[in-house]
mmCIF file of C-alpha atoms and ligand atoms in Angstrom:
data_model
loop_
_atom_site.group_PDB
_atom_site.id
_atom_site.type_symbol
_atom_site.label_atom_id
_atom_site.label_comp_id
_atom_site.label_asym_id
_atom_site.label_seq_id
_atom_site.Cartn_x
_atom_site.Cartn_y
_atom_site.Cartn_z
ATOM 1 C CA UNK I 28 -90.316 -78.304 3.506
ATOM 2 C CA UNK I 29 -90.962 -74.868 5.291
ATOM 3 C CA UNK I 30 -87.481 -73.074 6.517
ATOM 4 C CA UNK I 31 -88.838 -73.290 10.059
ATOM 5 C CA UNK I 32 -88.913 -76.997 10.105
ATOM 6 C CA UNK I 33 -85.507 -77.174 9.389
ATOM 7 C CA UNK I 34 -82.579 -77.897 12.379
ATOM 8 C CA UNK I 35 -80.326 -75.159 13.325
ATOM 9 C CA UNK I 36 -77.071 -76.782 12.365
ATOM 10 C CA UNK I 37 -74.571 -73.947 13.104
ATOM 11 C CA UNK I 38 -76.042 -74.111 16.635
ATOM 12 C CA UNK I 39 -75.001 -77.660 17.368
ATOM 13 C CA UNK I 40 -72.183 -78.403 19.515
ATOM 14 C CA UNK I 41 -69.750 -81.471 17.973
ATOM 15 C CA UNK I 42 -71.578 -84.170 20.335
ATOM 16 C CA UNK I 43 -74.919 -83.000 19.356
ATOM 17 C CA UNK I 44 -74.196 -82.948 15.542
ATOM 18 C CA UNK I 45 -72.405 -86.577 15.943
ATOM 19 C CA UNK I 46 -75.920 -87.918 17.139
ATOM 20 C CA UNK I 47 -77.553 -86.328 14.066
ATOM 21 C CA UNK I 48 -75.045 -87.800 11.797
ATOM 22 C CA UNK I 49 -75.843 -91.115 13.260
ATOM 23 C CA UNK I 50 -79.501 -91.106 12.742
ATOM 24 C CA UNK I 51 -79.014 -90.050 9.244
ATOM 25 C CA UNK I 52 -76.910 -93.010 8.835
ATOM 26 C CA UNK I 53 -73.758 -91.206 8.144
ATOM 27 C CA UNK I 54 -70.201 -92.392 9.155
ATOM 28 C CA UNK I 55 -69.191 -90.828 12.615
ATOM 29 C CA UNK I 56 -66.270 -88.786 11.123
ATOM 30 C CA UNK I 57 -68.554 -86.891 9.028
ATOM 31 C CA UNK I 58 -69.679 -84.795 12.128
ATOM 32 C CA UNK I 59 -66.201 -83.604 12.712
ATOM 33 C CA UNK I 60 -65.751 -82.942 9.133
ATOM 34 C CA UNK I 61 -68.739 -80.929 8.967
ATOM 35 C CA UNK I 62 -67.989 -79.231 12.336
ATOM 36 C CA UNK I 63 -64.619 -78.017 10.797
ATOM 37 C CA UNK I 64 -66.124 -76.827 7.735
ATOM 38 C CA UNK I 65 -68.535 -74.503 9.757
ATOM 39 C CA UNK I 66 -66.350 -73.553 12.796
ATOM 40 C CA UNK I 67 -62.579 -73.568 11.621
ATOM 41 C CA UNK I 68 -62.814 -73.024 7.759
ATOM 42 C CA UNK I 69 -65.845 -70.627 8.181
ATOM 43 C CA UNK I 70 -67.919 -71.889 5.190
ATOM 44 C CA UNK I 71 -70.713 -69.495 4.089
ATOM 45 C CA UNK I 72 -72.838 -72.539 3.070
ATOM 46 C CA UNK I 73 -73.044 -76.388 2.361
ATOM 47 C CA UNK I 74 -72.132 -75.787 -1.671
ATOM 48 C CA UNK I 75 -68.642 -74.782 -0.186
ATOM 49 C CA UNK I 76 -67.920 -78.156 1.299
ATOM 50 C CA UNK I 77 -66.356 -79.422 -1.580
ATOM 51 C CA UNK I 78 -64.918 -82.652 -0.104
ATOM 52 C CA UNK I 79 -68.504 -83.975 0.817
ATOM 53 C CA UNK I 80 -70.274 -85.652 -1.691
ATOM 54 C CA UNK I 81 -73.288 -83.880 -3.549
ATOM 55 C CA UNK I 82 -75.629 -86.058 -2.611
ATOM 56 C CA UNK I 83 -74.745 -85.598 1.115
ATOM 57 C CA UNK I 84 -74.888 -81.962 0.551
ATOM 58 C CA UNK I 85 -78.250 -82.305 -0.752
ATOM 59 C CA UNK I 86 -79.291 -84.358 2.123
ATOM 60 C CA UNK I 87 -77.864 -81.729 4.534
ATOM 61 C CA UNK I 88 -79.592 -78.635 2.513
ATOM 62 C CA UNK I 89 -83.322 -80.495 2.732
ATOM 63 C CA UNK I 90 -82.642 -81.369 6.509
ATOM 64 C CA UNK I 91 -80.937 -78.296 7.914
ATOM 65 C CA UNK I 92 -81.061 -74.347 7.925
ATOM 66 C CA UNK I 93 -77.458 -72.727 7.637
ATOM 67 C CA UNK I 94 -77.197 -69.809 9.487
ATOM 68 C CA UNK I 95 -75.150 -67.226 7.326
ATOM 69 C CA UNK I 96 -75.639 -63.319 8.181
ATOM 70 C CA UNK I 97 -74.949 -60.989 5.324
ATOM 71 C CA UNK I 98 -73.244 -57.783 5.938
ATOM 72 C CA UNK I 99 -75.853 -54.965 4.394
ATOM 73 C CA UNK I 100 -73.531 -52.302 5.551
ATOM 74 C CA UNK I 101 -69.828 -51.925 6.904
ATOM 75 C CA UNK I 102 -68.826 -48.371 8.209
ATOM 76 C CA UNK I 103 -65.663 -47.754 9.267
ATOM 77 C CA UNK I 104 -64.303 -44.802 11.579
ATOM 78 C CA UNK I 105 -62.342 -42.402 10.229
ATOM 79 C CA UNK I 106 -61.005 -41.643 13.769
ATOM 80 C CA UNK I 107 -59.519 -45.360 14.640
ATOM 81 C CA UNK I 108 -60.662 -47.610 12.240
ATOM 82 C CA UNK I 109 -63.392 -49.290 14.257
ATOM 83 C CA UNK I 110 -65.556 -50.869 11.942
ATOM 84 C CA UNK I 111 -69.316 -51.310 12.498
ATOM 85 C CA UNK I 112 -71.444 -54.180 10.520
ATOM 86 C CA UNK I 113 -75.108 -54.375 10.070
ATOM 87 C CA UNK I 114 -76.085 -57.966 9.133
ATOM 88 C CA UNK I 115 -79.175 -59.333 8.286
ATOM 89 C CA UNK I 116 -80.419 -62.551 10.002
ATOM 90 C CA UNK I 117 -82.314 -65.334 7.998
ATOM 91 C CA UNK I 118 -85.714 -63.820 9.093
ATOM 92 C CA UNK I 119 -84.840 -60.145 7.927
ATOM 93 C CA UNK I 120 -83.934 -58.971 11.232
ATOM 94 C CA UNK I 121 -80.838 -56.693 11.533
ATOM 95 C CA UNK I 122 -78.176 -56.682 14.310
ATOM 96 C CA UNK I 123 -75.125 -54.611 14.828
ATOM 97 C CA UNK I 124 -71.381 -55.998 15.480
ATOM 98 C CA UNK I 125 -68.393 -53.674 16.156
ATOM 99 C CA UNK I 126 -64.709 -54.738 15.419
ATOM 100 C CA UNK I 127 -61.798 -53.033 17.040
ATOM 101 C CA UNK I 128 -58.416 -53.481 16.456
ATOM 102 C CA UNK I 129 -55.837 -52.813 19.328
ATOM 103 C CA UNK I 130 -52.210 -53.354 19.589
ATOM 104 C CA UNK I 131 -52.777 -56.710 21.318
ATOM 105 C CA UNK I 132 -55.182 -57.927 18.794
ATOM 106 C CA UNK I 133 -58.602 -58.017 17.172
ATOM 107 C CA UNK I 134 -61.623 -57.207 19.419
ATOM 108 C CA UNK I 135 -65.371 -58.253 18.580
ATOM 109 C CA UNK I 136 -68.222 -56.736 20.158
ATOM 110 C CA UNK I 137 -71.453 -58.946 19.606
ATOM 111 C CA UNK I 138 -74.934 -58.841 20.230
ATOM 112 C CA UNK I 139 -76.829 -61.188 21.874
ATOM 113 C CA UNK I 140 -80.516 -60.061 21.135
ATOM 114 C CA UNK I 141 -82.395 -58.123 18.521
ATOM 115 C CA UNK I 142 -83.083 -55.330 20.860
ATOM 116 C CA UNK I 143 -83.292 -55.564 24.290
ATOM 117 C CA UNK I 144 -85.846 -55.442 27.143
ATOM 118 C CA UNK I 145 -83.990 -53.839 30.036
ATOM 119 C CA UNK I 146 -84.646 -50.380 29.394
ATOM 120 C CA UNK I 147 -81.440 -48.557 30.958
ATOM 121 C CA UNK I 148 -82.119 -44.698 30.462
ATOM 122 C CA UNK I 149 -78.808 -44.256 28.497
ATOM 123 C CA UNK I 150 -78.948 -46.962 25.929
ATOM 124 C CA UNK I 151 -79.913 -46.680 22.595
ATOM 125 C CA UNK I 152 -80.074 -50.650 22.030
ATOM 126 C CA UNK I 153 -83.420 -50.889 24.235
ATOM 127 C CA UNK I 154 -85.110 -47.698 22.668
ATOM 128 C CA UNK I 155 -87.700 -50.064 20.601
ATOM 129 C CA UNK I 156 -87.859 -53.136 22.970
ATOM 130 C CA UNK I 157 -87.152 -56.805 22.527
ATOM 131 C CA UNK I 158 -87.862 -58.446 19.515
ATOM 132 C CA UNK I 159 -86.136 -61.765 19.717
ATOM 133 C CA UNK I 160 -83.036 -63.709 21.530
ATOM 134 C CA UNK I 161 -80.183 -64.752 18.964
ATOM 135 C CA UNK I 162 -79.437 -68.212 18.412
ATOM 136 C CA UNK I 163 -75.750 -69.789 19.485
ATOM 137 C CA UNK I 164 -75.179 -69.650 15.839
ATOM 138 C CA UNK I 165 -76.267 -66.346 15.255
ATOM 139 C CA UNK I 166 -73.636 -65.084 17.426
ATOM 140 C CA UNK I 167 -70.802 -67.156 16.473
ATOM 141 C CA UNK I 168 -71.735 -66.192 12.911
ATOM 142 C CA UNK I 169 -71.152 -62.323 13.878
ATOM 143 C CA UNK I 170 -67.644 -63.347 14.717
ATOM 144 C CA UNK I 171 -67.211 -65.605 11.721
ATOM 145 C CA UNK I 172 -68.567 -62.951 9.226
ATOM 146 C CA UNK I 173 -66.122 -60.523 10.344
ATOM 147 C CA UNK I 174 -62.905 -62.627 10.581
ATOM 148 C CA UNK I 175 -63.654 -63.673 7.052
ATOM 149 C CA UNK I 176 -64.181 -59.970 5.970
ATOM 150 C CA UNK I 177 -61.147 -58.745 7.323
ATOM 151 C CA UNK I 178 -58.796 -62.102 6.913
ATOM 152 C CA UNK I 179 -57.447 -61.339 10.348
ATOM 153 C CA UNK I 180 -57.987 -63.794 13.429
ATOM 154 C CA UNK I 181 -60.138 -62.425 16.084
ATOM 155 C CA UNK I 182 -58.699 -62.870 19.162
ATOM 156 C CA UNK I 183 -61.034 -61.226 21.955
ATOM 157 C CA UNK I 184 -64.871 -61.576 21.800
ATOM 158 C CA UNK I 185 -67.127 -59.186 24.095
ATOM 159 C CA UNK I 186 -70.734 -59.663 24.499
ATOM 160 C CA UNK I 187 -71.556 -56.139 24.915
ATOM 161 C CA UNK I 188 -73.486 -55.433 21.739
ATOM 162 C CA UNK I 189 -77.316 -54.948 21.682
ATOM 163 C CA UNK I 190 -79.267 -57.081 24.350
ATOM 164 C CA UNK I 191 -78.443 -58.272 27.520
ATOM 165 C CA UNK I 192 -76.699 -61.827 27.400
ATOM 166 C CA UNK I 193 -77.885 -63.382 30.632
ATOM 167 C CA UNK I 194 -81.787 -62.778 29.397
ATOM 168 C CA UNK I 195 -80.715 -65.250 26.594
ATOM 169 C CA UNK I 196 -78.755 -67.473 29.004
ATOM 170 C CA UNK I 197 -79.333 -71.246 27.469
ATOM 171 C CA UNK I 198 -78.411 -69.784 23.966
ATOM 172 C CA UNK I 199 -75.300 -67.792 25.171
ATOM 173 C CA UNK I 200 -73.944 -70.452 26.774
ATOM 174 C CA UNK I 201 -73.928 -72.975 24.166
ATOM 175 C CA UNK I 202 -72.214 -69.964 22.328
ATOM 176 C CA UNK I 203 -69.702 -69.499 24.845
ATOM 177 C CA UNK I 204 -68.632 -73.185 24.713
ATOM 178 C CA UNK I 205 -68.881 -73.299 20.831
ATOM 179 C CA UNK I 206 -66.495 -70.114 20.553
ATOM 180 C CA UNK I 207 -64.095 -71.652 22.842
ATOM 181 C CA UNK I 208 -64.033 -75.244 21.907
ATOM 182 C CA UNK I 209 -60.647 -76.540 20.449
ATOM 183 C CA UNK I 210 -62.458 -78.234 17.591
ATOM 184 C CA UNK I 211 -63.820 -74.748 16.497
ATOM 185 C CA UNK I 212 -62.471 -71.267 16.452
ATOM 186 C CA UNK I 213 -60.854 -71.894 19.834
ATOM 187 C CA UNK I 214 -61.025 -68.610 21.487
ATOM 188 C CA UNK I 215 -59.808 -68.939 24.839
ATOM 189 C CA UNK I 216 -62.202 -68.195 27.748
ATOM 190 C CA UNK I 217 -60.578 -65.868 29.346
ATOM 191 C CA UNK I 218 -60.490 -63.621 26.247
ATOM 192 C CA UNK I 219 -64.103 -63.769 26.289
ATOM 193 C CA UNK I 220 -66.022 -61.308 28.347
ATOM 194 C CA UNK I 221 -69.705 -61.174 29.194
ATOM 195 C CA UNK I 222 -71.410 -57.903 30.263
ATOM 196 C CA UNK I 223 -74.766 -57.961 32.132
ATOM 197 C CA UNK I 224 -76.839 -55.332 33.624
ATOM 198 C CA UNK I 225 -76.991 -57.584 36.741
ATOM 199 C CA UNK I 226 -79.570 -60.535 36.278
ATOM 200 C CA UNK I 227 -78.603 -61.607 40.067
ATOM 201 C CA UNK I 228 -79.975 -65.421 39.525
ATOM 202 C CA UNK I 229 -78.441 -65.716 36.251
ATOM 203 C CA UNK I 230 -75.073 -64.422 37.520
ATOM 204 C CA UNK I 231 -75.167 -67.000 40.263
ATOM 205 C CA UNK I 232 -76.173 -69.912 37.968
ATOM 206 C CA UNK I 233 -73.331 -68.877 35.486
ATOM 207 C CA UNK I 234 -70.862 -69.130 38.479
ATOM 208 C CA UNK I 235 -71.539 -72.633 38.468
ATOM 209 C CA UNK I 236 -70.862 -73.338 34.917
ATOM 210 C CA UNK I 237 -67.287 -73.996 35.175
ATOM 211 C CA UNK I 238 -66.113 -71.443 32.614
ATOM 212 C CA UNK I 239 -63.082 -69.128 32.940
ATOM 213 C CA UNK I 240 -64.555 -65.923 30.948
ATOM 214 C CA UNK I 241 -64.683 -62.600 32.321
ATOM 215 C CA UNK I 242 -67.827 -61.234 33.709
ATOM 216 C CA UNK I 243 -68.474 -57.321 33.375
ATOM 217 C CA UNK I 244 -71.318 -55.948 35.480
ATOM 218 C CA UNK I 245 -72.917 -52.540 34.074
ATOM 219 C CA UNK I 246 -72.885 -51.118 37.773
ATOM 220 C CA UNK I 247 -73.096 -47.360 37.012
ATOM 221 C CA UNK I 248 -74.033 -46.284 40.602
ATOM 222 C CA UNK I 249 -72.925 -47.306 43.906
ATOM 223 C CA UNK I 250 -76.354 -46.827 45.828
ATOM 224 C CA UNK I 251 -80.030 -47.986 45.188
ATOM 225 C CA UNK I 252 -81.363 -44.511 44.386
ATOM 226 C CA UNK I 253 -79.255 -43.463 41.663
ATOM 227 C CA UNK I 254 -79.114 -46.710 40.073
ATOM 228 C CA UNK I 255 -82.792 -47.210 40.071
ATOM 229 C CA UNK I 256 -83.060 -43.846 38.227
ATOM 230 C CA UNK I 257 -80.540 -45.067 35.414
ATOM 231 C CA UNK I 258 -81.571 -48.750 35.129
ATOM 232 C CA UNK I 259 -85.335 -50.350 35.878
ATOM 233 C CA UNK I 260 -83.523 -53.715 36.623
ATOM 234 C CA UNK I 261 -82.279 -51.836 39.680
ATOM 235 C CA UNK I 262 -85.710 -51.960 40.992
ATOM 236 C CA UNK I 263 -85.678 -55.766 40.965
ATOM 237 C CA UNK I 264 -82.274 -56.424 42.528
ATOM 238 C CA UNK I 265 -80.544 -54.164 45.073
ATOM 239 C CA UNK I 266 -76.850 -53.079 44.846
ATOM 240 C CA UNK I 267 -76.536 -55.131 47.872
ATOM 241 C CA UNK I 268 -77.848 -58.566 46.456
ATOM 242 C CA UNK I 269 -75.871 -57.904 43.323
ATOM 243 C CA UNK I 270 -72.483 -57.481 45.297
ATOM 244 C CA UNK I 271 -73.500 -61.006 46.976
ATOM 245 C CA UNK I 272 -74.061 -62.589 43.522
ATOM 246 C CA UNK I 273 -70.707 -61.114 42.382
ATOM 247 C CA UNK I 274 -68.692 -62.348 45.521
ATOM 248 C CA UNK I 275 -70.198 -65.607 44.943
ATOM 249 C CA UNK I 276 -69.433 -65.461 41.272
ATOM 250 C CA UNK I 277 -65.699 -64.614 42.072
ATOM 251 C CA UNK I 278 -65.712 -67.523 44.670
ATOM 252 C CA UNK I 279 -66.778 -70.284 42.411
ATOM 253 C CA UNK I 280 -64.838 -68.922 39.401
ATOM 254 C CA UNK I 281 -61.448 -67.670 40.803
ATOM 255 C CA UNK I 282 -62.228 -64.611 38.242
ATOM 256 C CA UNK I 283 -62.007 -61.233 39.185
ATOM 257 C CA UNK I 284 -65.263 -59.166 38.032
ATOM 258 C CA UNK I 285 -65.081 -55.761 36.024
ATOM 259 C CA UNK I 286 -67.100 -53.090 36.825
ATOM 260 C CA UNK I 287 -68.343 -51.018 34.115
ATOM 261 C CA UNK I 288 -69.214 -47.234 35.107
ATOM 262 C CA UNK I 289 -70.951 -45.059 32.481
ATOM 263 C CA UNK I 290 -70.186 -41.610 33.887
ATOM 264 C CA UNK I 291 -73.209 -39.356 33.549
ATOM 265 C CA UNK I 292 -72.741 -35.651 34.139
ATOM 266 C CA UNK I 293 -74.482 -34.536 37.363
ATOM 267 C CA UNK I 294 -75.825 -37.976 37.945
ATOM 268 C CA UNK I 295 -73.328 -40.483 38.900
ATOM 269 C CA UNK I 296 -70.048 -38.598 39.007
ATOM 270 C CA UNK I 297 -69.821 -36.880 42.211
ATOM 271 C CA UNK I 298 -66.757 -37.313 44.714
ATOM 272 C CA UNK I 299 -69.143 -39.314 47.153
ATOM 273 C CA UNK I 300 -70.236 -41.566 43.986
ATOM 274 C CA UNK I 301 -66.534 -42.279 43.550
ATOM 275 C CA UNK I 302 -66.009 -43.096 47.279
ATOM 276 C CA UNK I 303 -69.329 -45.149 47.319
ATOM 277 C CA UNK I 304 -67.950 -46.869 44.134
ATOM 278 C CA UNK I 305 -64.421 -47.891 45.947
ATOM 279 C CA UNK I 306 -66.032 -49.073 48.713
ATOM 280 C CA UNK I 307 -67.654 -51.790 46.579
ATOM 281 C CA UNK I 308 -65.002 -52.280 44.081
ATOM 282 C CA UNK I 309 -62.141 -52.317 46.695
ATOM 283 C CA UNK I 310 -62.675 -55.233 49.009
ATOM 284 C CA UNK I 311 -63.375 -57.704 46.171
ATOM 285 C CA UNK I 312 -60.422 -56.134 43.964
ATOM 286 C CA UNK I 313 -62.683 -55.674 41.174
ATOM 287 C CA UNK I 314 -61.233 -53.774 38.154
ATOM 288 C CA UNK I 315 -63.378 -50.502 37.020
ATOM 289 C CA UNK I 316 -63.712 -49.274 33.729
ATOM 290 C CA UNK I 317 -64.994 -45.647 33.424
ATOM 291 C CA UNK I 318 -66.965 -45.051 30.261
ATOM 292 C CA UNK I 319 -67.673 -41.154 29.448
ATOM 293 C CA UNK I 320 -71.348 -41.784 28.733
ATOM 294 C CA UNK I 321 -71.887 -41.895 24.899
ATOM 295 C CA UNK I 322 -74.615 -39.627 23.451
ATOM 296 C CA UNK I 323 -78.028 -40.932 22.262
ATOM 297 C CA UNK I 324 -80.376 -38.950 20.285
ATOM 298 C CA UNK I 325 -83.212 -39.378 22.139
ATOM 299 C CA UNK I 326 -81.855 -38.819 25.749
ATOM 300 C CA UNK I 327 -80.099 -35.835 27.157
ATOM 301 C CA UNK I 328 -77.632 -37.276 29.182
ATOM 302 C CA UNK I 329 -74.105 -35.338 28.930
ATOM 303 C CA UNK I 330 -70.640 -36.471 29.665
ATOM 304 C CA UNK I 331 -68.897 -35.400 32.993
ATOM 305 C CA UNK I 332 -66.202 -32.601 32.055
ATOM 306 C CA UNK I 333 -62.811 -34.254 31.575
ATOM 307 C CA UNK I 334 -61.698 -32.790 34.988
ATOM 308 C CA UNK I 335 -64.618 -34.345 36.561
ATOM 309 C CA UNK I 336 -63.545 -37.874 35.040
ATOM 310 C CA UNK I 337 -59.881 -37.616 36.135
ATOM 311 C CA UNK I 338 -60.740 -36.626 39.811
ATOM 312 C CA UNK I 339 -63.641 -39.511 40.147
ATOM 313 C CA UNK I 340 -60.560 -41.666 38.775
ATOM 314 C CA UNK I 341 -58.241 -40.075 41.147
ATOM 315 C CA UNK I 342 -60.352 -40.641 43.936
ATOM 316 C CA UNK I 343 -60.770 -44.336 42.830
ATOM 317 C CA UNK I 344 -56.940 -44.755 42.634
ATOM 318 C CA UNK I 345 -56.445 -43.050 46.145
ATOM 319 C CA UNK I 346 -58.498 -45.969 47.418
ATOM 320 C CA UNK I 347 -56.499 -48.324 45.717
ATOM 321 C CA UNK I 348 -59.192 -49.336 43.190
ATOM 322 C CA UNK I 349 -57.535 -50.358 40.091
ATOM 323 C CA UNK I 350 -59.208 -48.114 37.275
ATOM 324 C CA UNK I 351 -59.098 -47.083 33.478
ATOM 325 C CA UNK I 352 -61.144 -44.917 31.384
ATOM 326 C CA UNK I 353 -62.373 -46.774 28.244
ATOM 327 C CA UNK I 354 -60.923 -45.475 25.123
ATOM 328 C CA UNK I 355 -64.046 -44.703 23.114
ATOM 329 C CA UNK I 356 -63.923 -46.327 19.948
ATOM 330 C CA UNK I 357 -65.973 -45.398 16.869
ATOM 331 C CA UNK I 358 -68.030 -42.699 18.449
ATOM 332 C CA UNK I 359 -68.257 -40.772 15.029
ATOM 333 C CA UNK I 360 -70.157 -44.093 13.412
ATOM 334 C CA UNK I 361 -72.288 -44.730 16.149
ATOM 335 C CA UNK I 362 -70.558 -47.716 17.357
ATOM 336 C CA UNK I 363 -69.659 -46.826 20.960
ATOM 337 C CA UNK I 364 -71.004 -48.490 24.057
ATOM 338 C CA UNK I 365 -74.904 -47.772 24.142
ATOM 339 C CA UNK I 366 -74.926 -46.451 20.601
ATOM 340 C CA UNK I 367 -75.859 -49.672 18.827
ATOM 341 C CA UNK I 368 -79.575 -49.621 18.023
ATOM 342 C CA UNK I 369 -82.430 -51.933 16.599
ATOM 343 C CA UNK I 370 -82.268 -50.902 12.991
ATOM 344 C CA UNK I 371 -85.277 -51.415 10.294
ATOM 345 C CA UNK I 372 -84.638 -51.384 6.481
ATOM 346 C CA UNK I 373 -86.642 -48.652 5.033
HETATM 347 N N1 SAH J 424 -76.936 -55.572 28.298
HETATM 348 C C1 SAH J 424 -75.299 -55.620 28.670
HETATM 349 C C2 SAH J 424 -74.693 -55.391 27.551
HETATM 350 C C3 SAH J 424 -74.812 -54.372 26.640
HETATM 351 S S1 SAH J 424 -74.064 -52.692 26.971
HETATM 352 C C4 SAH J 424 -74.902 -54.724 29.840
HETATM 353 O O1 SAH J 424 -75.895 -54.287 30.114
HETATM 354 O O2 SAH J 424 -74.281 -54.871 30.172
HETATM 355 C C5 SAH J 424 -72.797 -52.798 27.162
HETATM 356 C C6 SAH J 424 -71.911 -51.398 28.088
HETATM 357 O O3 SAH J 424 -72.292 -50.203 27.401
HETATM 358 C C7 SAH J 424 -72.864 -51.821 29.436
HETATM 359 O O4 SAH J 424 -72.033 -51.249 30.548
HETATM 360 C C8 SAH J 424 -74.046 -50.679 29.108
HETATM 361 O O5 SAH J 424 -74.497 -49.972 30.452
HETATM 362 C C9 SAH J 424 -73.123 -49.320 28.566
HETATM 363 N N2 SAH J 424 -74.000 -48.396 27.913
HETATM 364 C C10 SAH J 424 -74.939 -48.341 27.417
HETATM 365 N N3 SAH J 424 -75.183 -46.947 26.705
HETATM 366 C C11 SAH J 424 -74.209 -46.252 27.000
HETATM 367 C C12 SAH J 424 -73.961 -45.108 26.709
HETATM 368 N N4 SAH J 424 -74.923 -44.321 26.168
HETATM 369 N N5 SAH J 424 -72.786 -44.437 26.947
HETATM 370 C C13 SAH J 424 -71.939 -45.025 27.444
HETATM 371 N N6 SAH J 424 -72.019 -46.625 27.950
HETATM 372 C C14 SAH J 424 -73.258 -47.126 27.861
#
């Protein structure tokens, strides 16, 4: 049988797996057993599931594809110990994930697509366009492979690597539910962040899913003109429409939204930009995360001077906005925001 005919077992929530076992004529408890092997014990293949009979394992091999990402390269930052993983997917495509260690735990930044089609001007992930969406299993396995590699429990997951998560909505949703499932790795939804460039209909849809995740909006400009220069998606949805969607999200979920704002020297870092941002973030009680723009070879954007960043932050603070400047992790290994890119094996 061709690999493409096989069903993707790692992307199946427990309820679906139960149905599968039933049609296979297996005992119902087999589903929970298998789920545990994949999502708690993090088995790398059916052959590791030694308490399943050989005959049953063979049947599984014949009917299912088992997603298992292979690290082809791991780079570690000499500055802060951040590790960047390059993973090979089953079809040969490559994605990158980043592991950061903080005092309060281990955070993994995962990719949601191979490449990206959003075209943000300052971001390396979109330079070669979109190749394909990642499956729920491929998103989960980035977390699993890293946890296995380091031997330390992953406590936080941010969907901020390559890709636009809300452009891969259905798979993202299955992933979020499985990652936070008590039968699986059981990562609290409050420790999961999804970052979007601002797809308005999907933000509204996500608001109704009854999740407690954190939504981060990549705002980067407080007016339409500047935002359109930086992000093509801003030609589709205005800042006003975006703010309406954010208010709706906060109302439905009771969760505060984070605004991400990459500071680009001379582009979006003036006093009036800061005042505009304060007017948007203040009334909604949003947290603002400032990111000094990271260098991308193909682009000539520059970081704002440190004194400018401080003043921008001061203006927000004077307006009672909760603001932090993101620590740049892993810049020396191109592991920082916007530096992940589609890789090809030579
Ligand atoms: N597509 C999603 C998630 C991926 S990007 C999104 O747009 O939110 C994660 C964050 O890094 C986003 O806020 C993105 O705008 C930001 N980013 C991209 N390139 C960057 C760069 N060169 N420097 C700083 N931040 C960047």
